[in-house]
Amino acid sequence: MASNNVQELIDKAYDIGREGALFDRYAVITKLKKTPQNFQISYLPDKEKIFKTIDSLKEKIETTPINATMKKDKMQSFVVTPGKTGTQINKDKTFEAIQNAIKKKESKVKIIVDSINPQYTKNALAEIQTPLATYTTKFNRYDKSRTNNLQVATSFIDSSLVKPGETFSVNNAIKSRTAANGYQSAHVIVNGQLVDGIGGGICQVATTLYNAVMIADLKVVERHNHSLTSTYVSPGRDATVSGSYLDFKFQNTTNKQLYIQGYLDGGTLTYTIYGDAAAVPKNRIDFEYAVVKRISPPPEKVTEDPTMDLGKRKVTTKAKEGMVVKLYKLIYDANNVLLKKEYVSQSTYRATQAEVLVGTKQLVEVPVME
């Protein structure tokens, strides 16, 4: 790990008495008998080799810090599991120590190791156990596939921690909607129509979390409404996610971490956001929507059905009015006096065309025998 200057000293010694006139050179060489020249061998650390050696020790010495974790138990109390400090070799200080050891001709060197704290410590998590906002929506628990999807997506989000300034993405949290990740086929809205698709129902997860985020007065970074109004939330308060191009994102605008709790209970889905007590909104926040335009459904679509008796009608899809709505945030003081009304967003929902089957089967008259 060190180089020396032996060759340089040999060259210098060889050059003694080899310059000038013959007599002068002889005098220099003769003088060496009485006053010899001494050359000091020095050792210079080879930085590249030393760093390679240090890197080879990382696997044996360095350890990864482990974050503290926090989760609600069955009694709805927080259980915090302590984290663990990691270790990392300080390459620059270790190099200096090796350099000094070489100069002092010491055979042993102490590796300098720094402690690396985890991102989330037990003390930090103990500070963020105050509920900032909660929101609940209802669903049909007898729809097994849809309920499964709500449970799977919620399991991915539950117990998530969001650092100050960090943006949380629902799409990233709930992973790709595949059977391998536990999702099943259920009703999903595609181009204004209800069809079956893997992961159907997860938009209710995004919607429920979206409302908790708004009540907590956090910054919404990205939100999209459905093409149709939802049955589990009022117009303007829904949020849809799809593939990697439609997402719901929000930013932690507080000074401490946020903890997200999500769970299903019977036919309800609840999301609660916890944080530092100082982050609790000082005023009560509510929301209202205003319909700025109503969209009439197009004329019904009639399809003839030769298997149905002539003249009979069967509605397969009901007509539904569309609308354009504006959502407003209402801020109240402790005495429930409205302080401010702020515009939040505008959402457009399609009208749904009625679809009807009409029977064309001719009735055959059977002659009566007299």
PDB file of C-alpha atoms in Angstrom, residues 62-363:
ATOM      1  CA  GLU A  62     -20.198  -1.639   7.550  1.00  0.00           C
ATOM      2  CA  THR A  63     -23.796  -2.207   8.632  1.00  0.00           C
ATOM      3  CA  THR A  64     -27.015  -0.707   7.259  1.00  0.00           C
ATOM      4  CA  PRO A  65     -29.076   1.427   9.662  1.00  0.00           C
ATOM      5  CA  ILE A  66     -32.510   0.012  10.457  1.00  0.00           C
ATOM      6  CA  ASN A  67     -35.459   2.400  10.735  1.00  0.00           C
ATOM      7  CA  ALA A  68     -37.719   2.390  13.749  1.00  0.00           C
ATOM      8  CA  THR A  69     -41.240   1.288  12.817  1.00  0.00           C
ATOM      9  CA  MET A  70     -44.648   2.236  14.142  1.00  0.00           C
ATOM     10  CA  LYS A  71     -47.961   0.418  13.878  1.00  0.00           C
ATOM     11  CA  LYS A  72     -51.359   0.476  15.508  1.00  0.00           C
ATOM     12  CA  ASP A  73     -52.214  -2.632  17.535  1.00  0.00           C
ATOM     13  CA  LYS A  74     -55.673  -4.183  18.013  1.00  0.00           C
ATOM     14  CA  MET A  75     -56.356  -1.738  20.858  1.00  0.00           C
ATOM     15  CA  GLN A  76     -55.570   1.175  18.495  1.00  0.00           C
ATOM     16  CA  SER A  77     -52.460   2.067  20.484  1.00  0.00           C
ATOM     17  CA  PHE A  78     -49.171   2.828  18.783  1.00  0.00           C
ATOM     18  CA  VAL A  79     -46.444   0.215  19.075  1.00  0.00           C
ATOM     19  CA  VAL A  80     -42.990   1.569  18.180  1.00  0.00           C
ATOM     20  CA  THR A  81     -40.173  -0.842  17.362  1.00  0.00           C
ATOM     21  CA  PRO A  82     -36.758   0.796  17.916  1.00  0.00           C
ATOM     22  CA  GLY A  83     -34.392   1.175  14.994  1.00  0.00           C
ATOM     23  CA  LYS A  84     -30.682   0.438  14.890  1.00  0.00           C
ATOM     24  CA  THR A  85     -27.678   2.656  14.147  1.00  0.00           C
ATOM     25  CA  GLY A  86     -25.545   1.629  11.180  1.00  0.00           C
ATOM     26  CA  THR A  87     -21.793   1.924  10.618  1.00  0.00           C
ATOM     27  CA  GLN A  88     -19.768   3.293   7.712  1.00  0.00           C
ATOM     28  CA  ILE A  89     -15.997   3.446   7.162  1.00  0.00           C
ATOM     29  CA  ASN A  90     -14.677   7.006   7.037  1.00  0.00           C
ATOM     30  CA  LYS A  91     -12.368   6.572   4.035  1.00  0.00           C
ATOM     31  CA  ASP A  92     -10.582   9.920   4.305  1.00  0.00           C
ATOM     32  CA  LYS A  93      -9.797   9.628   8.023  1.00  0.00           C
ATOM     33  CA  THR A  94      -8.781   5.992   7.637  1.00  0.00           C
ATOM     34  CA  PHE A  95      -6.426   6.969   4.806  1.00  0.00           C
ATOM     35  CA  GLU A  96      -4.863   9.619   7.052  1.00  0.00           C
ATOM     36  CA  ALA A  97      -4.400   7.026   9.805  1.00  0.00           C
ATOM     37  CA  ILE A  98      -2.684   4.635   7.373  1.00  0.00           C
ATOM     38  CA  GLN A  99      -0.510   7.474   6.060  1.00  0.00           C
ATOM     39  CA  ASN A 100       0.642   8.331   9.592  1.00  0.00           C
ATOM     40  CA  ALA A 101       1.287   4.668  10.391  1.00  0.00           C
ATOM     41  CA  ILE A 102       3.512   4.327   7.322  1.00  0.00           C
ATOM     42  CA  LYS A 103       5.506   7.403   8.325  1.00  0.00           C
ATOM     43  CA  LYS A 104       5.944   6.052  11.855  1.00  0.00           C
ATOM     44  CA  LYS A 105       6.630   2.533  10.543  1.00  0.00           C
ATOM     45  CA  GLU A 106       3.768   1.147  12.612  1.00  0.00           C
ATOM     46  CA  SER A 107       2.344  -2.225  11.639  1.00  0.00           C
ATOM     47  CA  LYS A 108      -1.202  -1.738  12.962  1.00  0.00           C
ATOM     48  CA  VAL A 109      -3.817   0.813  11.916  1.00  0.00           C
ATOM     49  CA  LYS A 110      -7.248   1.466  13.411  1.00  0.00           C
ATOM     50  CA  ILE A 111     -10.084   1.699  10.876  1.00  0.00           C
ATOM     51  CA  ILE A 112     -12.093   4.876  11.501  1.00  0.00           C
ATOM     52  CA  VAL A 113     -15.829   4.118  11.544  1.00  0.00           C
ATOM     53  CA  ASP A 114     -18.724   6.621  11.628  1.00  0.00           C
ATOM     54  CA  SER A 115     -22.174   5.928  13.053  1.00  0.00           C
ATOM     55  CA  ILE A 116     -25.075   6.325  10.603  1.00  0.00           C
ATOM     56  CA  ASN A 117     -28.444   7.134  12.138  1.00  0.00           C
ATOM     57  CA  PRO A 118     -31.611   5.671  10.592  1.00  0.00           C
ATOM     58  CA  GLN A 119     -34.059   8.021   8.870  1.00  0.00           C
ATOM     59  CA  TYR A 120     -36.736   7.213  11.440  1.00  0.00           C
ATOM     60  CA  THR A 121     -35.810   6.908  15.121  1.00  0.00           C
ATOM     61  CA  LYS A 122     -37.960   5.822  18.060  1.00  0.00           C
ATOM     62  CA  ASN A 123     -37.938   9.337  19.510  1.00  0.00           C
ATOM     63  CA  ALA A 124     -38.919  10.901  16.188  1.00  0.00           C
ATOM     64  CA  LEU A 125     -41.861   8.521  15.762  1.00  0.00           C
ATOM     65  CA  ALA A 126     -43.031   9.204  19.314  1.00  0.00           C
ATOM     66  CA  GLU A 127     -43.604  12.829  18.270  1.00  0.00           C
ATOM     67  CA  ILE A 128     -46.058  12.068  15.448  1.00  0.00           C
ATOM     68  CA  GLN A 129     -48.914  10.249  17.175  1.00  0.00           C
ATOM     69  CA  THR A 130     -51.477  13.059  17.050  1.00  0.00           C
ATOM     70  CA  PRO A 131     -54.345  12.547  14.563  1.00  0.00           C
ATOM     71  CA  LEU A 132     -54.447  15.405  12.041  1.00  0.00           C
ATOM     72  CA  ALA A 133     -57.418  14.190   9.978  1.00  0.00           C
ATOM     73  CA  THR A 134     -59.528  11.124   9.295  1.00  0.00           C
ATOM     74  CA  TYR A 135     -62.039  10.197   6.591  1.00  0.00           C
ATOM     75  CA  THR A 136     -64.300   7.193   6.020  1.00  0.00           C
ATOM     76  CA  THR A 137     -66.170   5.914   2.960  1.00  0.00           C
ATOM     77  CA  LYS A 138     -68.595   3.002   2.620  1.00  0.00           C
ATOM     78  CA  PHE A 139     -68.467   0.005   0.283  1.00  0.00           C
ATOM     79  CA  ASN A 140     -70.380  -3.210  -0.397  1.00  0.00           C
ATOM     80  CA  ARG A 141     -68.522  -5.821   1.614  1.00  0.00           C
ATOM     81  CA  TYR A 142     -70.395  -8.607  -0.182  1.00  0.00           C
ATOM     82  CA  ASP A 143     -68.604  -7.709  -3.408  1.00  0.00           C
ATOM     83  CA  LYS A 144     -65.701 -10.016  -2.596  1.00  0.00           C
ATOM     84  CA  SER A 145     -63.359  -9.094  -5.459  1.00  0.00           C
ATOM     85  CA  ARG A 146     -63.704  -5.350  -4.932  1.00  0.00           C
ATOM     86  CA  THR A 147     -63.325  -5.737  -1.165  1.00  0.00           C
ATOM     87  CA  ASN A 148     -60.169  -7.773  -1.748  1.00  0.00           C
ATOM     88  CA  ASN A 149     -58.702  -4.985  -3.876  1.00  0.00           C
ATOM     89  CA  LEU A 150     -59.483  -2.380  -1.218  1.00  0.00           C
ATOM     90  CA  GLN A 151     -57.749  -4.564   1.363  1.00  0.00           C
ATOM     91  CA  VAL A 152     -54.679  -5.223  -0.790  1.00  0.00           C
ATOM     92  CA  ALA A 153     -54.154  -1.563  -1.730  1.00  0.00           C
ATOM     93  CA  THR A 154     -54.731  -0.433   1.851  1.00  0.00           C
ATOM     94  CA  SER A 155     -52.226  -2.983   3.166  1.00  0.00           C
ATOM     95  CA  PHE A 156     -49.568  -1.374   0.953  1.00  0.00           C
ATOM     96  CA  ILE A 157     -50.352   2.144   2.227  1.00  0.00           C
ATOM     97  CA  ASP A 158     -51.022   1.403   5.905  1.00  0.00           C
ATOM     98  CA  SER A 159     -48.136   2.369   8.233  1.00  0.00           C
ATOM     99  CA  SER A 160     -46.457   4.493   5.536  1.00  0.00           C
ATOM    100  CA  LEU A 161     -44.201   7.278   6.794  1.00  0.00           C
ATOM    101  CA  VAL A 162     -43.803  10.513   4.822  1.00  0.00           C
ATOM    102  CA  LYS A 163     -40.819  12.751   5.532  1.00  0.00           C
ATOM    103  CA  PRO A 164     -41.121  16.567   5.702  1.00  0.00           C
ATOM    104  CA  GLY A 165     -41.169  17.930   2.163  1.00  0.00           C
ATOM    105  CA  GLU A 166     -41.597  14.447   0.656  1.00  0.00           C
ATOM    106  CA  THR A 167     -44.294  13.773  -1.959  1.00  0.00           C
ATOM    107  CA  PHE A 168     -46.343  10.617  -1.419  1.00  0.00           C
ATOM    108  CA  SER A 169     -47.614   8.783  -4.517  1.00  0.00           C
ATOM    109  CA  VAL A 170     -50.538   6.355  -4.302  1.00  0.00           C
ATOM    110  CA  ASN A 171     -49.453   4.627  -7.524  1.00  0.00           C
ATOM    111  CA  ASN A 172     -45.986   3.981  -6.126  1.00  0.00           C
ATOM    112  CA  ALA A 173     -47.363   2.789  -2.805  1.00  0.00           C
ATOM    113  CA  ILE A 174     -49.982   0.303  -4.040  1.00  0.00           C
ATOM    114  CA  LYS A 175     -47.687  -1.251  -6.674  1.00  0.00           C
ATOM    115  CA  SER A 176     -48.789  -2.435 -10.117  1.00  0.00           C
ATOM    116  CA  ARG A 177     -52.302  -3.857 -10.294  1.00  0.00           C
ATOM    117  CA  THR A 178     -51.556  -7.489 -11.100  1.00  0.00           C
ATOM    118  CA  ALA A 179     -52.720 -10.868  -9.855  1.00  0.00           C
ATOM    119  CA  ALA A 180     -49.174 -11.467  -8.599  1.00  0.00           C
ATOM    120  CA  ASN A 181     -49.592  -8.522  -6.215  1.00  0.00           C
ATOM    121  CA  GLY A 182     -52.896  -9.902  -4.949  1.00  0.00           C
ATOM    122  CA  TYR A 183     -55.374  -7.895  -7.022  1.00  0.00           C
ATOM    123  CA  GLN A 184     -58.529  -9.409  -8.538  1.00  0.00           C
ATOM    124  CA  SER A 185     -60.901  -8.465 -11.348  1.00  0.00           C
ATOM    125  CA  ALA A 186     -63.718  -6.100 -10.339  1.00  0.00           C
ATOM    126  CA  HIS A 187     -65.752  -3.216 -11.767  1.00  0.00           C
ATOM    127  CA  VAL A 188     -63.683  -0.269 -12.983  1.00  0.00           C
ATOM    128  CA  ILE A 189     -64.618   2.860 -14.972  1.00  0.00           C
ATOM    129  CA  VAL A 190     -63.068   2.947 -18.460  1.00  0.00           C
ATOM    130  CA  ASN A 191     -64.071   5.687 -20.930  1.00  0.00           C
ATOM    131  CA  GLY A 192     -67.222   6.410 -18.990  1.00  0.00           C
ATOM    132  CA  GLN A 193     -68.320   2.763 -18.838  1.00  0.00           C
ATOM    133  CA  LEU A 194     -68.269   0.228 -16.024  1.00  0.00           C
ATOM    134  CA  VAL A 195     -66.237  -2.806 -17.077  1.00  0.00           C
ATOM    135  CA  ASP A 196     -64.316  -5.524 -15.275  1.00  0.00           C
ATOM    136  CA  GLY A 197     -60.588  -4.995 -14.788  1.00  0.00           C
ATOM    137  CA  ILE A 198     -57.776  -6.108 -12.477  1.00  0.00           C
ATOM    138  CA  GLY A 199     -57.638  -3.844  -9.444  1.00  0.00           C
ATOM    139  CA  GLY A 200     -61.170  -2.477  -9.742  1.00  0.00           C
ATOM    140  CA  GLY A 201     -62.093  -0.428  -6.666  1.00  0.00           C
ATOM    141  CA  ILE A 202     -58.683   0.993  -5.803  1.00  0.00           C
ATOM    142  CA  CYS A 203     -59.864   4.490  -6.705  1.00  0.00           C
ATOM    143  CA  GLN A 204     -61.905   4.409  -3.492  1.00  0.00           C
ATOM    144  CA  VAL A 205     -58.607   4.039  -1.640  1.00  0.00           C
ATOM    145  CA  ALA A 206     -57.216   7.119  -3.412  1.00  0.00           C
ATOM    146  CA  THR A 207     -60.459   9.016  -2.786  1.00  0.00           C
ATOM    147  CA  THR A 208     -60.600   8.239   0.931  1.00  0.00           C
ATOM    148  CA  LEU A 209     -56.958   9.227   1.415  1.00  0.00           C
ATOM    149  CA  TYR A 210     -57.493  12.366  -0.701  1.00  0.00           C
ATOM    150  CA  ASN A 211     -60.227  13.573   1.639  1.00  0.00           C
ATOM    151  CA  ALA A 212     -58.111  12.920   4.728  1.00  0.00           C
ATOM    152  CA  VAL A 213     -55.276  14.894   3.107  1.00  0.00           C
ATOM    153  CA  MET A 214     -57.579  17.837   2.363  1.00  0.00           C
ATOM    154  CA  ILE A 215     -58.965  17.899   5.909  1.00  0.00           C
ATOM    155  CA  ALA A 216     -55.386  17.829   7.257  1.00  0.00           C
ATOM    156  CA  ASP A 217     -54.727  20.883   5.053  1.00  0.00           C
ATOM    157  CA  LEU A 218     -51.772  19.285   3.267  1.00  0.00           C
ATOM    158  CA  LYS A 219     -50.661  20.199  -0.254  1.00  0.00           C
ATOM    159  CA  VAL A 220     -52.294  18.207  -3.067  1.00  0.00           C
ATOM    160  CA  VAL A 221     -49.703  17.765  -5.833  1.00  0.00           C
ATOM    161  CA  GLU A 222     -51.754  15.715  -8.312  1.00  0.00           C
ATOM    162  CA  ARG A 223     -55.409  14.687  -8.388  1.00  0.00           C
ATOM    163  CA  HIS A 224     -57.818  13.623 -11.142  1.00  0.00           C
ATOM    164  CA  ASN A 225     -61.569  13.086 -10.965  1.00  0.00           C
ATOM    165  CA  HIS A 226     -63.419  10.080 -12.388  1.00  0.00           C
ATOM    166  CA  SER A 227     -65.266  10.330 -15.681  1.00  0.00           C
ATOM    167  CA  LEU A 228     -68.475   9.450 -13.778  1.00  0.00           C
ATOM    168  CA  THR A 229     -69.678  10.575 -10.355  1.00  0.00           C
ATOM    169  CA  SER A 230     -68.975   8.153  -7.516  1.00  0.00           C
ATOM    170  CA  THR A 231     -71.500   6.540  -5.197  1.00  0.00           C
ATOM    171  CA  TYR A 232     -69.282   6.694  -2.096  1.00  0.00           C
ATOM    172  CA  VAL A 233     -68.375  10.394  -2.107  1.00  0.00           C
ATOM    173  CA  SER A 234     -69.951  13.679  -3.187  1.00  0.00           C
ATOM    174  CA  PRO A 235     -69.026  15.235  -6.568  1.00  0.00           C
ATOM    175  CA  GLY A 236     -65.685  17.019  -6.635  1.00  0.00           C
ATOM    176  CA  ARG A 237     -64.228  14.990  -3.778  1.00  0.00           C
ATOM    177  CA  ASP A 238     -63.172  11.851  -5.667  1.00  0.00           C
ATOM    178  CA  ALA A 239     -59.675  10.926  -6.867  1.00  0.00           C
ATOM    179  CA  THR A 240     -58.844   8.346  -9.515  1.00  0.00           C
ATOM    180  CA  VAL A 241     -55.627   6.468 -10.227  1.00  0.00           C
ATOM    181  CA  SER A 242     -54.845   4.481 -13.347  1.00  0.00           C
ATOM    182  CA  GLY A 243     -51.684   2.788 -14.574  1.00  0.00           C
ATOM    183  CA  SER A 244     -48.749   5.146 -14.291  1.00  0.00           C
ATOM    184  CA  TYR A 245     -50.376   8.185 -15.897  1.00  0.00           C
ATOM    185  CA  LEU A 246     -53.150   9.100 -13.429  1.00  0.00           C
ATOM    186  CA  ASP A 247     -51.995   9.405  -9.838  1.00  0.00           C
ATOM    187  CA  PHE A 248     -52.927  10.967  -6.541  1.00  0.00           C
ATOM    188  CA  LYS A 249     -49.979  12.681  -4.864  1.00  0.00           C
ATOM    189  CA  PHE A 250     -49.665  14.926  -1.849  1.00  0.00           C
ATOM    190  CA  GLN A 251     -46.758  16.641  -0.120  1.00  0.00           C
ATOM    191  CA  ASN A 252     -45.921  16.646   3.566  1.00  0.00           C
ATOM    192  CA  THR A 253     -45.867  20.373   4.268  1.00  0.00           C
ATOM    193  CA  THR A 254     -45.338  19.942   8.028  1.00  0.00           C
ATOM    194  CA  ASN A 255     -42.026  20.013   9.896  1.00  0.00           C
ATOM    195  CA  LYS A 256     -42.224  16.404  11.091  1.00  0.00           C
ATOM    196  CA  GLN A 257     -42.911  12.994   9.587  1.00  0.00           C
ATOM    197  CA  LEU A 258     -46.464  11.913   8.818  1.00  0.00           C
ATOM    198  CA  TYR A 259     -47.870   8.456   9.542  1.00  0.00           C
ATOM    199  CA  ILE A 260     -50.706   7.053   7.410  1.00  0.00           C
ATOM    200  CA  GLN A 261     -53.112   4.518   8.861  1.00  0.00           C
ATOM    201  CA  GLY A 262     -55.612   2.718   6.644  1.00  0.00           C
ATOM    202  CA  TYR A 263     -58.009  -0.083   7.517  1.00  0.00           C
ATOM    203  CA  LEU A 264     -61.262  -1.788   6.530  1.00  0.00           C
ATOM    204  CA  ASP A 265     -63.974  -2.435   9.100  1.00  0.00           C
ATOM    205  CA  GLY A 266     -67.083  -4.234   7.896  1.00  0.00           C
ATOM    206  CA  GLY A 267     -68.304  -2.112   5.019  1.00  0.00           C
ATOM    207  CA  THR A 268     -66.217   0.994   5.729  1.00  0.00           C
ATOM    208  CA  LEU A 269     -62.769   2.155   4.626  1.00  0.00           C
ATOM    209  CA  THR A 270     -60.940   4.649   6.841  1.00  0.00           C
ATOM    210  CA  TYR A 271     -57.732   6.624   6.436  1.00  0.00           C
ATOM    211  CA  THR A 272     -56.205   8.648   9.266  1.00  0.00           C
ATOM    212  CA  ILE A 273     -53.135  10.871   9.022  1.00  0.00           C
ATOM    213  CA  TYR A 274     -51.012  11.327  12.153  1.00  0.00           C
ATOM    214  CA  GLY A 275     -48.347  13.920  12.781  1.00  0.00           C
ATOM    215  CA  ASP A 276     -46.884  16.365  15.259  1.00  0.00           C
ATOM    216  CA  ALA A 277     -49.399  18.107  17.541  1.00  0.00           C
ATOM    217  CA  ALA A 278     -48.262  21.473  16.166  1.00  0.00           C
ATOM    218  CA  ALA A 279     -49.446  20.407  12.686  1.00  0.00           C
ATOM    219  CA  VAL A 280     -53.108  20.035  13.687  1.00  0.00           C
ATOM    220  CA  PRO A 281     -55.121  22.571  11.633  1.00  0.00           C
ATOM    221  CA  LYS A 282     -56.011  25.508  13.869  1.00  0.00           C
ATOM    222  CA  ASN A 283     -59.425  25.880  12.246  1.00  0.00           C
ATOM    223  CA  ARG A 284     -62.104  23.382  11.276  1.00  0.00           C
ATOM    224  CA  ILE A 285     -62.099  22.581   7.571  1.00  0.00           C
ATOM    225  CA  ASP A 286     -65.099  21.458   5.552  1.00  0.00           C
ATOM    226  CA  PHE A 287     -65.967  21.302   1.854  1.00  0.00           C
ATOM    227  CA  GLU A 288     -68.919  22.027  -0.397  1.00  0.00           C
ATOM    228  CA  TYR A 289     -69.506  21.754  -4.120  1.00  0.00           C
ATOM    229  CA  ALA A 290     -71.497  23.872  -6.533  1.00  0.00           C
ATOM    230  CA  VAL A 291     -72.925  22.581  -9.803  1.00  0.00           C
ATOM    231  CA  VAL A 292     -71.982  25.084 -12.505  1.00  0.00           C
ATOM    232  CA  LYS A 293     -73.366  23.065 -15.415  1.00  0.00           C
ATOM    233  CA  ARG A 294     -75.645  20.076 -15.883  1.00  0.00           C
ATOM    234  CA  ILE A 295     -75.139  17.736 -18.833  1.00  0.00           C
ATOM    235  CA  SER A 296     -78.193  15.934 -20.187  1.00  0.00           C
ATOM    236  CA  PRO A 297     -77.800  12.285 -21.198  1.00  0.00           C
ATOM    237  CA  PRO A 298     -77.857  11.537 -24.936  1.00  0.00           C
ATOM    238  CA  PRO A 299     -80.924   9.776 -26.396  1.00  0.00           C
ATOM    239  CA  GLU A 300     -81.251   6.185 -25.265  1.00  0.00           C
ATOM    240  CA  LYS A 301     -79.581   3.469 -27.263  1.00  0.00           C
ATOM    241  CA  VAL A 302     -82.128   0.862 -28.384  1.00  0.00           C
ATOM    242  CA  THR A 303     -81.068  -2.636 -29.353  1.00  0.00           C
ATOM    243  CA  GLU A 304     -83.507  -5.158 -30.775  1.00  0.00           C
ATOM    244  CA  ASP A 305     -83.592  -8.545 -29.081  1.00  0.00           C
ATOM    245  CA  PRO A 306     -85.200 -11.378 -31.070  1.00  0.00           C
ATOM    246  CA  THR A 307     -85.359 -13.556 -27.945  1.00  0.00           C
ATOM    247  CA  MET A 308     -87.679 -11.147 -26.128  1.00  0.00           C
ATOM    248  CA  ASP A 309     -91.394 -10.931 -26.806  1.00  0.00           C
ATOM    249  CA  LEU A 310     -92.465  -8.201 -29.179  1.00  0.00           C
ATOM    250  CA  GLY A 311     -92.956  -4.851 -27.467  1.00  0.00           C
ATOM    251  CA  LYS A 312     -91.188  -5.728 -24.231  1.00  0.00           C
ATOM    252  CA  ARG A 313     -88.459  -3.367 -22.964  1.00  0.00           C
ATOM    253  CA  LYS A 314     -85.529  -4.037 -20.642  1.00  0.00           C
ATOM    254  CA  VAL A 315     -83.251  -1.245 -19.388  1.00  0.00           C
ATOM    255  CA  THR A 316     -79.684  -2.609 -19.156  1.00  0.00           C
ATOM    256  CA  THR A 317     -78.022   0.738 -18.386  1.00  0.00           C
ATOM    257  CA  LYS A 318     -79.801   3.627 -16.704  1.00  0.00           C
ATOM    258  CA  ALA A 319     -79.386   7.171 -17.972  1.00  0.00           C
ATOM    259  CA  LYS A 320     -77.352   9.416 -15.698  1.00  0.00           C
ATOM    260  CA  GLU A 321     -76.979  13.160 -15.765  1.00  0.00           C
ATOM    261  CA  GLY A 322     -73.478  14.569 -16.116  1.00  0.00           C
ATOM    262  CA  MET A 323     -72.250  17.738 -14.472  1.00  0.00           C
ATOM    263  CA  VAL A 324     -69.472  20.248 -14.008  1.00  0.00           C
ATOM    264  CA  VAL A 325     -68.843  21.080 -10.352  1.00  0.00           C
ATOM    265  CA  LYS A 326     -66.572  23.404  -8.440  1.00  0.00           C
ATOM    266  CA  LEU A 327     -65.270  22.377  -5.020  1.00  0.00           C
ATOM    267  CA  TYR A 328     -64.706  24.935  -2.266  1.00  0.00           C
ATOM    268  CA  LYS A 329     -62.880  24.697   1.057  1.00  0.00           C
ATOM    269  CA  LEU A 330     -64.702  26.250   4.015  1.00  0.00           C
ATOM    270  CA  ILE A 331     -62.634  27.378   6.995  1.00  0.00           C
ATOM    271  CA  TYR A 332     -64.397  27.870  10.348  1.00  0.00           C
ATOM    272  CA  ASP A 333     -63.159  29.259  13.654  1.00  0.00           C
ATOM    273  CA  ALA A 334     -63.680  27.699  17.093  1.00  0.00           C
ATOM    274  CA  ASN A 335     -67.157  29.262  17.282  1.00  0.00           C
ATOM    275  CA  ASN A 336     -68.131  27.694  13.947  1.00  0.00           C
ATOM    276  CA  VAL A 337     -68.060  31.072  12.209  1.00  0.00           C
ATOM    277  CA  LEU A 338     -67.067  30.890   8.533  1.00  0.00           C
ATOM    278  CA  LEU A 339     -63.757  32.693   8.109  1.00  0.00           C
ATOM    279  CA  LYS A 340     -62.933  31.965   4.502  1.00  0.00           C
ATOM    280  CA  LYS A 341     -64.201  30.172   1.412  1.00  0.00           C
ATOM    281  CA  GLU A 342     -61.487  29.025  -1.013  1.00  0.00           C
ATOM    282  CA  TYR A 343     -61.761  27.507  -4.488  1.00  0.00           C
ATOM    283  CA  VAL A 344     -60.173  24.050  -4.669  1.00  0.00           C
ATOM    284  CA  SER A 345     -60.830  22.461  -8.057  1.00  0.00           C
ATOM    285  CA  GLN A 346     -63.239  21.891 -10.934  1.00  0.00           C
ATOM    286  CA  SER A 347     -64.410  18.434 -11.995  1.00  0.00           C
ATOM    287  CA  THR A 348     -66.320  17.359 -15.089  1.00  0.00           C
ATOM    288  CA  TYR A 349     -68.421  14.187 -15.105  1.00  0.00           C
ATOM    289  CA  ARG A 350     -69.923  12.622 -18.212  1.00  0.00           C
ATOM    290  CA  ALA A 351     -73.583  11.915 -18.762  1.00  0.00           C
ATOM    291  CA  THR A 352     -74.456   8.249 -19.213  1.00  0.00           C
ATOM    292  CA  GLN A 353     -76.595   7.074 -22.113  1.00  0.00           C
ATOM    293  CA  ALA A 354     -79.468   4.741 -21.303  1.00  0.00           C
ATOM    294  CA  GLU A 355     -79.289   1.373 -23.037  1.00  0.00           C
ATOM    295  CA  VAL A 356     -82.515  -0.528 -23.699  1.00  0.00           C
ATOM    296  CA  LEU A 357     -83.322  -3.927 -25.160  1.00  0.00           C
ATOM    297  CA  VAL A 358     -86.578  -4.120 -27.170  1.00  0.00           C
ATOM    298  CA  GLY A 359     -88.188  -7.457 -27.949  1.00  0.00           C
ATOM    299  CA  THR A 360     -88.934  -8.347 -31.589  1.00  0.00           C
ATOM    300  CA  LYS A 361     -90.074 -11.944 -31.144  1.00  0.00           C
ATOM    301  CA  GLN A 362     -93.406 -12.434 -32.903  1.00  0.00           C
ATOM    302  CA  LEU A 363     -96.127 -14.183 -30.955  1.00  0.00           C
TER     303      LEU A 363
END
